mmCIF file of C-alpha atoms in Angstrom:
data_model
loop_
_atom_site.group_PDB
_atom_site.id
_atom_site.type_symbol
_atom_site.label_atom_id
_atom_site.label_comp_id
_atom_site.label_asym_id
_atom_site.label_seq_id
_atom_site.Cartn_x
_atom_site.Cartn_y
_atom_site.Cartn_z
ATOM 1 C CA MET A 83 -0.040 0.070 0.000
ATOM 2 C CA TYR A 84 0.924 3.523 -0.622
ATOM 3 C CA ALA A 85 -0.566 7.049 0.292
ATOM 4 C CA GLU A 86 0.796 10.278 -1.675
ATOM 5 C CA LEU A 87 1.326 12.813 0.711
ATOM 6 C CA HIS A 88 2.724 15.470 -1.563
ATOM 7 C CA ALA A 89 0.522 16.844 -4.434
ATOM 8 C CA TRP A 90 -0.040 19.907 -6.029
ATOM 9 C CA SER A 91 -3.340 20.866 -7.867
ATOM 10 C CA ASN A 92 -3.854 23.578 -10.380
ATOM 11 C CA PHE A 93 -4.244 25.929 -7.238
ATOM 12 C CA THR A 94 -0.788 26.015 -6.943
ATOM 13 C CA PHE A 95 -0.827 28.642 -9.839
ATOM 14 C CA LEU A 96 0.905 27.956 -13.025
ATOM 15 C CA ASP A 97 2.577 25.188 -11.769
ATOM 16 C CA GLY A 98 0.167 22.362 -10.799
ATOM 17 C CA ALA A 99 -1.555 20.934 -13.575
ATOM 18 C CA SER A 100 -4.470 19.149 -12.654
ATOM 19 C CA HIS A 101 -7.854 20.156 -10.837
ATOM 20 C CA PRO A 102 -8.288 18.912 -7.027
ATOM 21 C CA GLU A 103 -10.910 16.371 -8.558
ATOM 22 C CA GLU A 104 -8.439 14.987 -11.145
ATOM 23 C CA LEU A 105 -6.065 14.054 -8.492
ATOM 24 C CA VAL A 106 -8.520 12.502 -6.299
ATOM 25 C CA ASP A 107 -10.267 10.270 -9.339
ATOM 26 C CA ARG A 108 -6.613 9.213 -10.139
ATOM 27 C CA ALA A 109 -5.494 8.386 -6.512
ATOM 28 C CA ALA A 110 -8.776 6.191 -6.201
ATOM 29 C CA ASP A 111 -8.171 4.641 -9.514
ATOM 30 C CA LEU A 112 -4.685 3.740 -8.646
ATOM 31 C CA GLY A 113 -6.136 2.148 -5.231
ATOM 32 C CA LEU A 114 -4.008 4.450 -3.228
ATOM 33 C CA ALA A 115 -4.625 4.378 0.627
ATOM 34 C CA ALA A 116 -5.036 8.149 0.643
ATOM 35 C CA VAL A 117 -3.948 11.208 -0.913
ATOM 36 C CA ALA A 118 -3.072 14.461 0.426
ATOM 37 C CA LEU A 119 -3.548 17.939 -1.203
ATOM 38 C CA THR A 120 -0.518 20.149 -0.298
ATOM 39 C CA ASP A 121 -0.656 23.481 -2.782
ATOM 40 C CA ARG A 122 1.711 26.156 -2.220
ATOM 41 C CA ASP A 123 1.115 28.635 0.426
ATOM 42 C CA GLY A 124 -2.559 28.015 0.710
ATOM 43 C CA LEU A 125 -5.753 25.709 0.850
ATOM 44 C CA TYR A 126 -7.521 27.202 -1.914
ATOM 45 C CA GLY A 127 -8.621 23.704 -3.450
ATOM 46 C CA MET A 128 -9.145 21.987 -0.398
ATOM 47 C CA VAL A 129 -13.217 22.543 -0.362
ATOM 48 C CA ARG A 130 -13.149 20.741 -3.826
ATOM 49 C CA PHE A 131 -10.630 18.311 -3.150
ATOM 50 C CA ALA A 132 -12.636 17.188 0.289
ATOM 51 C CA ALA A 133 -15.794 17.174 -1.290
ATOM 52 C CA ARG A 134 -14.539 14.586 -4.267
ATOM 53 C CA ALA A 135 -12.583 12.432 -1.516
ATOM 54 C CA LYS A 136 -15.632 11.984 0.287
ATOM 55 C CA GLU A 137 -17.507 11.129 -3.030
ATOM 56 C CA ARG A 138 -14.899 8.499 -3.814
ATOM 57 C CA GLY A 139 -14.329 6.980 -0.486
ATOM 58 C CA ILE A 140 -10.568 7.652 -0.427
ATOM 59 C CA PRO A 141 -9.278 9.663 2.520
ATOM 60 C CA GLY A 142 -8.552 13.174 1.606
ATOM 61 C CA ILE A 143 -5.853 14.588 3.869
ATOM 62 C CA VAL A 144 -5.431 18.481 4.151
ATOM 63 C CA GLY A 145 -2.196 19.905 3.820
ATOM 64 C CA SER A 146 0.065 22.714 2.460
ATOM 65 C CA GLU A 147 3.609 23.395 1.127
ATOM 66 C CA LEU A 148 4.820 26.607 3.015
ATOM 67 C CA THR A 149 7.589 28.778 1.657
ATOM 68 C CA PHE A 150 10.254 30.208 3.636
ATOM 69 C CA GLU A 151 11.737 33.502 3.379
ATOM 70 C CA ASP A 152 14.730 32.094 1.590
ATOM 71 C CA GLY A 153 12.562 30.075 -0.928
ATOM 72 C CA ALA A 154 12.898 26.685 0.700
ATOM 73 C CA ARG A 155 9.939 24.744 1.556
ATOM 74 C CA ILE A 156 8.289 22.220 4.241
ATOM 75 C CA VAL A 157 5.199 20.201 3.735
ATOM 76 C CA LEU A 158 2.822 20.358 6.661
ATOM 77 C CA LEU A 159 -0.215 17.722 6.864
ATOM 78 C CA VAL A 160 -3.246 18.347 9.188
ATOM 79 C CA ALA A 161 -3.329 15.344 11.823
ATOM 80 C CA ASP A 162 -6.357 16.899 13.905
ATOM 81 C CA ALA A 163 -8.356 19.885 14.532
ATOM 82 C CA PRO A 164 -6.205 21.935 16.274
ATOM 83 C CA GLY A 165 -3.662 21.141 13.562
ATOM 84 C CA TYR A 166 -5.894 22.598 10.910
ATOM 85 C CA GLY A 167 -6.140 25.773 13.275
ATOM 86 C CA ASN A 168 -2.356 25.967 13.408
ATOM 87 C CA LEU A 169 -1.761 25.485 9.546
ATOM 88 C CA CYS A 170 -4.194 28.195 8.844
ATOM 89 C CA GLU A 171 -2.623 30.591 11.142
ATOM 90 C CA LEU A 172 1.141 29.696 9.392
ATOM 91 C CA ILE A 173 -0.487 30.336 5.979
ATOM 92 C CA SER A 174 -1.759 33.752 7.253
ATOM 93 C CA LEU A 175 1.614 34.723 8.900
ATOM 94 C CA ALA A 176 3.289 33.927 5.722
ATOM 95 C CA GLN A 177 0.866 35.392 3.299
ATOM 96 C CA LEU A 178 0.528 38.785 5.317
ATOM 97 C CA ARG A 179 4.424 39.062 5.436
ATOM 98 C CA GLY A 180 4.939 38.647 1.633
ATOM 99 C CA ALA A 181 3.483 40.396 -1.337
ATOM 100 C CA LYS A 182 0.718 38.363 -3.319
ATOM 101 C CA GLY A 183 2.154 34.976 -4.654
ATOM 102 C CA ASN A 184 5.235 35.238 -2.585
ATOM 103 C CA ALA A 185 4.381 34.142 0.814
ATOM 104 C CA ARG A 186 7.256 34.252 3.554
ATOM 105 C CA LEU A 187 7.469 31.930 6.452
ATOM 106 C CA ARG A 188 10.056 31.999 9.247
ATOM 107 C CA LEU A 189 11.185 29.377 11.581
ATOM 108 C CA GLU A 190 10.123 31.227 14.781
ATOM 109 C CA ASP A 191 6.539 31.395 12.993
ATOM 110 C CA LEU A 192 6.638 27.482 13.929
ATOM 111 C CA THR A 193 6.839 28.075 17.889
ATOM 112 C CA GLY A 194 3.506 27.342 19.450
ATOM 113 C CA ARG A 195 1.910 26.340 16.173
ATOM 114 C CA CYS A 196 3.317 22.811 15.557
ATOM 115 C CA ASP A 197 0.626 20.711 17.388
ATOM 116 C CA GLY A 198 -1.546 18.625 15.248
ATOM 117 C CA LEU A 199 0.757 18.862 12.167
ATOM 118 C CA ILE A 200 3.106 16.617 10.556
ATOM 119 C CA ALA A 201 6.001 17.991 8.722
ATOM 120 C CA LEU A 202 7.845 16.505 5.715
ATOM 121 C CA SER A 203 11.190 17.778 5.054
ATOM 122 C CA GLY A 204 10.263 19.453 1.643
ATOM 123 C CA GLY A 205 12.073 16.927 -0.904
ATOM 124 C CA ALA A 206 14.418 18.840 -3.118
ATOM 125 C CA GLU A 207 13.480 22.154 -1.788
ATOM 126 C CA GLY A 208 13.540 21.448 1.693
ATOM 127 C CA ARG A 209 15.839 23.350 4.109
ATOM 128 C CA ALA A 210 18.108 20.618 4.589
ATOM 129 C CA GLU A 211 18.118 19.222 1.083
ATOM 130 C CA ARG A 212 19.042 22.673 -0.157
ATOM 131 C CA ALA A 213 21.825 22.929 2.061
ATOM 132 C CA LEU A 214 23.252 19.432 1.228
ATOM 133 C CA ALA A 215 22.879 20.583 -2.527
ATOM 134 C CA GLY A 216 25.291 23.369 -1.453
ATOM 135 C CA SER A 217 27.763 20.836 0.011
ATOM 136 C CA ASP A 218 26.804 22.105 3.570
ATOM 137 C CA PRO A 219 26.070 19.013 5.396
ATOM 138 C CA GLU A 220 26.693 20.720 8.833
ATOM 139 C CA ARG A 221 23.934 23.413 7.690
ATOM 140 C CA ALA A 222 21.627 20.157 6.711
ATOM 141 C CA GLU A 223 22.103 18.636 9.716
ATOM 142 C CA LEU A 224 21.307 22.003 11.925
ATOM 143 C CA GLU A 225 18.336 22.533 9.903
ATOM 144 C CA LEU A 226 16.945 19.042 10.602
ATOM 145 C CA ARG A 227 17.511 19.198 14.351
ATOM 146 C CA THR A 228 15.775 22.427 14.618
ATOM 147 C CA LEU A 229 12.778 20.860 12.767
ATOM 148 C CA LYS A 230 12.984 18.018 14.936
ATOM 149 C CA THR A 231 12.847 20.177 18.194
ATOM 150 C CA ALA A 232 9.761 21.850 16.837
ATOM 151 C CA PHE A 233 7.928 18.699 15.693
ATOM 152 C CA GLY A 234 9.305 15.540 17.571
ATOM 153 C CA ASP A 235 8.381 12.298 16.095
ATOM 154 C CA ARG A 236 6.008 14.035 13.698
ATOM 155 C CA LEU A 237 8.948 15.189 11.440
ATOM 156 C CA TYR A 238 9.781 13.196 8.587
ATOM 157 C CA VAL A 239 12.475 13.339 5.918
ATOM 158 C CA GLU A 240 10.867 13.252 2.653
ATOM 159 C CA LEU A 241 12.625 11.175 -0.207
ATOM 160 C CA GLN A 242 11.522 11.834 -3.960
ATOM 161 C CA HIS A 243 12.811 9.945 -6.738
ATOM 162 C CA HIS A 244 12.089 11.244 -10.480
ATOM 163 C CA LEU A 245 14.698 8.865 -12.188
ATOM 164 C CA THR A 246 17.485 11.533 -12.091
ATOM 165 C CA ALA A 247 21.009 10.929 -10.722
ATOM 166 C CA ALA A 248 20.583 14.119 -8.288
ATOM 167 C CA ASP A 249 17.725 12.495 -6.873
ATOM 168 C CA ALA A 250 19.482 9.350 -6.112
ATOM 169 C CA GLY A 251 22.218 11.038 -4.545
ATOM 170 C CA ARG A 252 20.298 13.374 -2.542
ATOM 171 C CA ASN A 253 18.018 10.430 -1.191
ATOM 172 C CA GLU A 254 21.216 8.663 -0.215
ATOM 173 C CA ARG A 255 22.821 11.503 1.689
ATOM 174 C CA MET A 256 19.262 12.429 3.343
ATOM 175 C CA ALA A 257 18.545 8.858 4.198
ATOM 176 C CA ALA A 258 21.878 8.640 6.050
ATOM 177 C CA LEU A 259 21.514 11.874 7.955
ATOM 178 C CA ALA A 260 18.109 10.761 8.802
ATOM 179 C CA VAL A 261 19.362 7.595 10.515
ATOM 180 C CA ARG A 262 21.943 9.516 12.384
ATOM 181 C CA LEU A 263 19.552 12.185 13.701
ATOM 182 C CA GLY A 264 16.721 9.301 14.632
ATOM 183 C CA ILE A 265 14.396 10.553 12.092
ATOM 184 C CA ALA A 266 12.213 8.246 9.928
ATOM 185 C CA CYS A 267 12.007 8.685 6.195
ATOM 186 C CA VAL A 268 8.941 8.763 3.874
ATOM 187 C CA ALA A 269 8.602 8.482 0.077
ATOM 188 C CA THR A 270 6.601 10.928 -1.800
ATOM 189 C CA ASN A 271 6.480 11.745 -5.515
ATOM 190 C CA GLY A 272 5.964 15.313 -5.414
ATOM 191 C CA VAL A 273 3.149 15.453 -7.615
ATOM 192 C CA VAL A 274 2.495 18.181 -9.991
ATOM 193 C CA TYR A 275 -0.187 16.655 -12.332
ATOM 194 C CA ALA A 276 -2.457 13.396 -11.935
ATOM 195 C CA ALA A 277 -1.271 11.403 -14.925
ATOM 196 C CA LYS A 278 1.875 11.299 -17.061
ATOM 197 C CA ASP A 279 -0.098 12.399 -20.222
ATOM 198 C CA ASP A 280 -0.678 15.923 -18.268
ATOM 199 C CA ALA A 281 3.174 16.745 -18.368
ATOM 200 C CA ARG A 282 2.634 18.755 -21.490
ATOM 201 C CA LEU A 283 0.175 20.747 -19.877
ATOM 202 C CA SER A 284 2.752 21.323 -16.941
ATOM 203 C CA ASP A 285 5.441 22.325 -19.269
ATOM 204 C CA ILE A 286 2.981 24.888 -21.133
ATOM 205 C CA LEU A 287 2.069 26.476 -17.627
ATOM 206 C CA THR A 288 5.724 26.635 -16.891
ATOM 207 C CA CYS A 289 5.944 28.685 -20.203
ATOM 208 C CA VAL A 290 3.299 31.171 -19.236
ATOM 209 C CA ARG A 291 4.471 31.597 -15.976
ATOM 210 C CA HIS A 292 8.014 32.599 -17.161
ATOM 211 C CA GLY A 293 6.540 34.279 -20.503
ATOM 212 C CA THR A 294 8.440 32.101 -22.759
ATOM 213 C CA THR A 295 8.344 29.556 -25.213
ATOM 214 C CA ILE A 296 8.502 25.705 -25.098
ATOM 215 C CA ASP A 297 11.864 25.500 -26.795
ATOM 216 C CA ALA A 298 13.169 28.583 -25.273
ATOM 217 C CA ALA A 299 12.267 27.072 -21.844
ATOM 218 C CA HIS A 300 13.992 23.962 -22.690
ATOM 219 C CA ASP A 301 17.135 25.648 -23.486
ATOM 220 C CA ASP A 302 16.998 27.595 -20.232
ATOM 221 C CA HIS A 303 16.200 24.488 -18.213
ATOM 222 C CA LEU A 304 13.179 25.961 -16.983
ATOM 223 C CA LEU A 305 11.112 22.760 -17.556
ATOM 224 C CA ARG A 306 11.079 19.647 -15.529
ATOM 225 C CA PRO A 307 13.266 16.985 -16.273
ATOM 226 C CA ASN A 308 10.934 14.486 -17.520
ATOM 227 C CA ALA A 309 7.318 13.013 -17.035
ATOM 228 C CA GLU A 310 7.600 11.338 -13.838
ATOM 229 C CA PHE A 311 5.885 13.828 -11.544
ATOM 230 C CA HIS A 312 2.507 12.036 -11.747
ATOM 231 C CA LEU A 313 0.476 10.116 -9.208
ATOM 232 C CA LYS A 314 1.799 6.541 -8.990
ATOM 233 C CA ALA A 315 0.575 3.353 -7.902
ATOM 234 C CA ALA A 316 2.032 1.750 -4.855
ATOM 235 C CA ARG A 317 3.875 -0.952 -6.883
ATOM 236 C CA ALA A 318 5.667 1.935 -8.903
ATOM 237 C CA MET A 319 6.693 3.480 -5.660
ATOM 238 C CA ARG A 320 8.206 0.454 -4.154
ATOM 239 C CA ARG A 321 10.475 -0.214 -7.461
ATOM 240 C CA LEU A 322 11.690 3.375 -7.299
ATOM 241 C CA PHE A 323 12.385 3.176 -3.563
ATOM 242 C CA VAL A 324 13.576 -0.661 -3.575
ATOM 243 C CA ARG A 325 16.484 0.562 -1.285
ATOM 244 C CA TYR A 326 14.192 2.396 1.276
ATOM 245 C CA PRO A 327 10.888 0.078 1.171
ATOM 246 C CA ASP A 328 10.189 1.293 4.790
ATOM 247 C CA ALA A 329 9.765 4.789 3.423
ATOM 248 C CA VAL A 330 6.941 4.041 0.893
ATOM 249 C CA ALA A 331 5.204 1.547 3.821
ATOM 250 C CA ARG A 332 5.668 4.662 6.220
ATOM 251 C CA SER A 333 3.515 6.772 3.779
ATOM 252 C CA VAL A 334 0.348 4.652 5.020
ATOM 253 C CA GLU A 335 1.288 4.790 8.309
ATOM 254 C CA ILE A 336 1.388 8.868 8.378
ATOM 255 C CA ALA A 337 -1.823 8.912 6.446
ATOM 256 C CA LYS A 338 -3.415 6.787 9.198
ATOM 257 C CA ARG A 339 -2.169 9.443 11.833
ATOM 258 C CA CYS A 340 -3.743 12.375 9.929
ATOM 259 C CA SER A 341 -7.537 11.368 11.098
ATOM 260 C CA PHE A 342 -8.695 15.205 10.216
ATOM 261 C CA ARG A 343 -11.332 15.552 7.487
ATOM 262 C CA LEU A 344 -12.206 19.102 6.140
ATOM 263 C CA GLU A 345 -16.009 17.752 5.431
ATOM 264 C CA ARG A 346 -16.453 17.326 9.321
ATOM 265 C CA ILE A 347 -16.424 21.084 10.031
ATOM 266 C CA THR A 348 -19.695 22.477 10.368
ATOM 267 C CA GLY A 349 -20.570 26.139 10.582
ATOM 268 C CA GLN A 350 -19.733 27.044 14.380
ATOM 269 C CA PHE A 351 -21.349 30.582 15.281
ATOM 270 C CA PRO A 352 -20.776 32.229 18.380
ATOM 271 C CA LEU A 353 -23.556 30.971 20.628
ATOM 272 C CA PHE A 354 -26.171 33.738 20.801
ATOM 273 C CA PRO A 355 -27.157 34.124 24.379
ATOM 274 C CA VAL A 356 -30.786 33.533 25.311
ATOM 275 C CA GLU A 357 -32.930 33.353 28.129
ATOM 276 C CA ASP A 358 -33.897 30.465 30.210
ATOM 277 C CA GLY A 359 -36.652 28.645 28.882
ATOM 278 C CA LYS A 360 -36.180 29.712 25.423
ATOM 279 C CA THR A 361 -34.318 28.528 22.465
ATOM 280 C CA ARG A 362 -32.606 30.681 19.678
ATOM 281 C CA GLN A 363 -35.294 29.500 17.060
ATOM 282 C CA SER A 364 -38.117 30.329 19.401
ATOM 283 C CA TYR A 365 -36.593 33.787 20.290
ATOM 284 C CA LEU A 366 -36.038 34.350 16.644
ATOM 285 C CA ARG A 367 -39.666 33.572 16.055
ATOM 286 C CA GLU A 368 -40.517 36.400 18.806
ATOM 287 C CA LEU A 369 -38.571 38.986 17.395
ATOM 288 C CA VAL A 370 -39.697 38.212 13.901
ATOM 289 C CA TYR A 371 -43.341 38.358 14.657
ATOM 290 C CA ARG A 372 -42.723 41.466 16.792
ATOM 291 C CA GLY A 373 -41.199 43.136 13.754
ATOM 292 C CA ALA A 374 -43.898 41.848 11.508
ATOM 293 C CA ALA A 375 -46.484 43.315 13.727
ATOM 294 C CA GLU A 376 -44.610 46.608 13.538
ATOM 295 C CA ARG A 377 -44.407 46.470 9.678
ATOM 296 C CA TYR A 378 -47.802 45.117 8.716
ATOM 297 C CA GLY A 379 -49.903 45.729 11.595
ATOM 298 C CA SER A 380 -51.602 43.401 13.656
ATOM 299 C CA PRO A 381 -53.547 40.741 13.069
ATOM 300 C CA LEU A 382 -51.021 39.908 10.369
ATOM 301 C CA ALA A 383 -52.512 38.989 7.050
ATOM 302 C CA SER A 384 -52.715 35.354 6.483
ATOM 303 C CA ASP A 385 -50.424 35.608 3.290
ATOM 304 C CA VAL A 386 -47.777 37.425 5.431
ATOM 305 C CA GLU A 387 -48.138 34.831 8.291
ATOM 306 C CA ARG A 388 -47.802 31.998 5.800
ATOM 307 C CA GLN A 389 -44.669 33.229 4.297
ATOM 308 C CA LEU A 390 -43.104 33.995 7.899
ATOM 309 C CA GLU A 391 -43.750 30.226 8.740
ATOM 310 C CA TYR A 392 -42.115 29.055 5.719
ATOM 311 C CA GLU A 393 -39.068 31.137 6.332
ATOM 312 C CA LEU A 394 -38.736 30.277 9.715
ATOM 313 C CA GLY A 395 -39.130 26.586 8.890
ATOM 314 C CA MET A 396 -36.219 26.857 6.343
ATOM 315 C CA VAL A 397 -34.238 28.694 9.061
ATOM 316 C CA ALA A 398 -34.960 25.643 11.602
ATOM 317 C CA HIS A 399 -34.333 22.899 8.950
ATOM 318 C CA MET A 400 -30.844 24.656 8.342
ATOM 319 C CA ASP A 401 -30.266 25.128 12.120
ATOM 320 C CA LEU A 402 -29.409 28.767 11.305
ATOM 321 C CA ALA A 403 -31.349 30.794 14.007
ATOM 322 C CA GLY A 404 -27.998 31.638 15.844
ATOM 323 C CA TYR A 405 -26.863 32.914 12.650
ATOM 324 C CA PHE A 406 -29.732 35.660 12.199
ATOM 325 C CA LEU A 407 -29.917 36.177 15.752
ATOM 326 C CA ILE A 408 -26.235 37.490 15.532
ATOM 327 C CA VAL A 409 -27.015 39.464 12.235
ATOM 328 C CA TRP A 410 -29.905 41.087 13.876
ATOM 329 C CA ASP A 411 -27.803 41.849 16.788
ATOM 330 C CA ILE A 412 -25.196 43.616 14.463
ATOM 331 C CA VAL A 413 -27.795 45.514 12.559
ATOM 332 C CA ARG A 414 -29.460 46.712 15.601
ATOM 333 C CA LYS A 415 -26.353 48.066 17.335
ATOM 334 C CA ALA A 416 -25.356 49.781 14.067
ATOM 335 C CA ALA A 417 -28.895 51.347 13.866
ATOM 336 C CA GLU A 418 -28.593 52.328 17.802
ATOM 337 C CA LEU A 419 -24.897 54.071 16.945
ATOM 338 C CA GLY A 420 -26.270 55.715 13.743
ATOM 339 C CA VAL A 421 -23.855 53.601 11.510
ATOM 340 C CA LEU A 422 -24.786 52.655 7.908
ATOM 341 C CA CYS A 423 -25.508 48.759 7.808
ATOM 342 C CA GLN A 424 -26.231 47.120 4.605
ATOM 343 C CA GLY A 425 -26.871 43.228 4.373
ATOM 344 C CA ARG A 426 -25.628 41.168 1.526
ATOM 345 C CA GLY A 427 -27.119 37.968 0.155
ATOM 346 C CA SER A 428 -30.349 36.146 0.475
ATOM 347 C CA ALA A 429 -29.793 35.956 4.281
#
């Protein structure tokens, strides 16, 4: 079994080449144990991803690939509800610090915001991996030690292999470093598109991003080296990581740790206080009929009362009485203060 824990959708703008739904469908068709959506610096496609994952019956893991100020990256996966809150806060901090499309996370941002999150070192673009590529093994070790202090046993060294010599060498050095530091390794494919045939589309998006042509992008080494950045079945991943079989199996273990599902979040409005003996629905009914009497007079015309009962019934069915009371309270206070207040939408 294998679970893909690092995948971009087209919400990683002009880089990811597949819709969230396409990633889920392909993962389900391949029989993967789970799939994570880890778009860069955001959760933009997560609602669509979660909805399709639920529909296809495959665990859909919430995550994001965050970018540090130096351009290095880290993958964060949500294990539980507090972790989701922490991930949202980290994304917000990084986005507010940088310009649009240029989020800037800092290591110190992780302090106090790691609970409920599982961290992958980032593959080729991770902090430690970059240090190794720059022939600085001491810096690589320091980076991993820092992340291990923050995440403990929820940190994993991420191994990727897209059939290049650079990948093979990096994996060997990172795996050795992980053993020395007591950090487990996990295999991912750093997915950029759902199927191998989508590689051409990925190249075109890269050209759009750089404002160039396919030929020029190829000459300038802007394109990915091959068409291996797609979702792969467990058998293919085991072949790629024959030297690291535990890293493939560990992907499923990590997926099982990520029990949070986005679709389980329901509307959680502040609880509007009501007097003892009343419910929010009964208090809303009281306010509605009081306002209707002021507007239409008493007794109410039958068609007015019929419409009010229909609307109140819909509010009760959708359990939105608390929401309407909160909006009513805001509008009431605005009127009291002489502040212009305008509603928007059907509600």
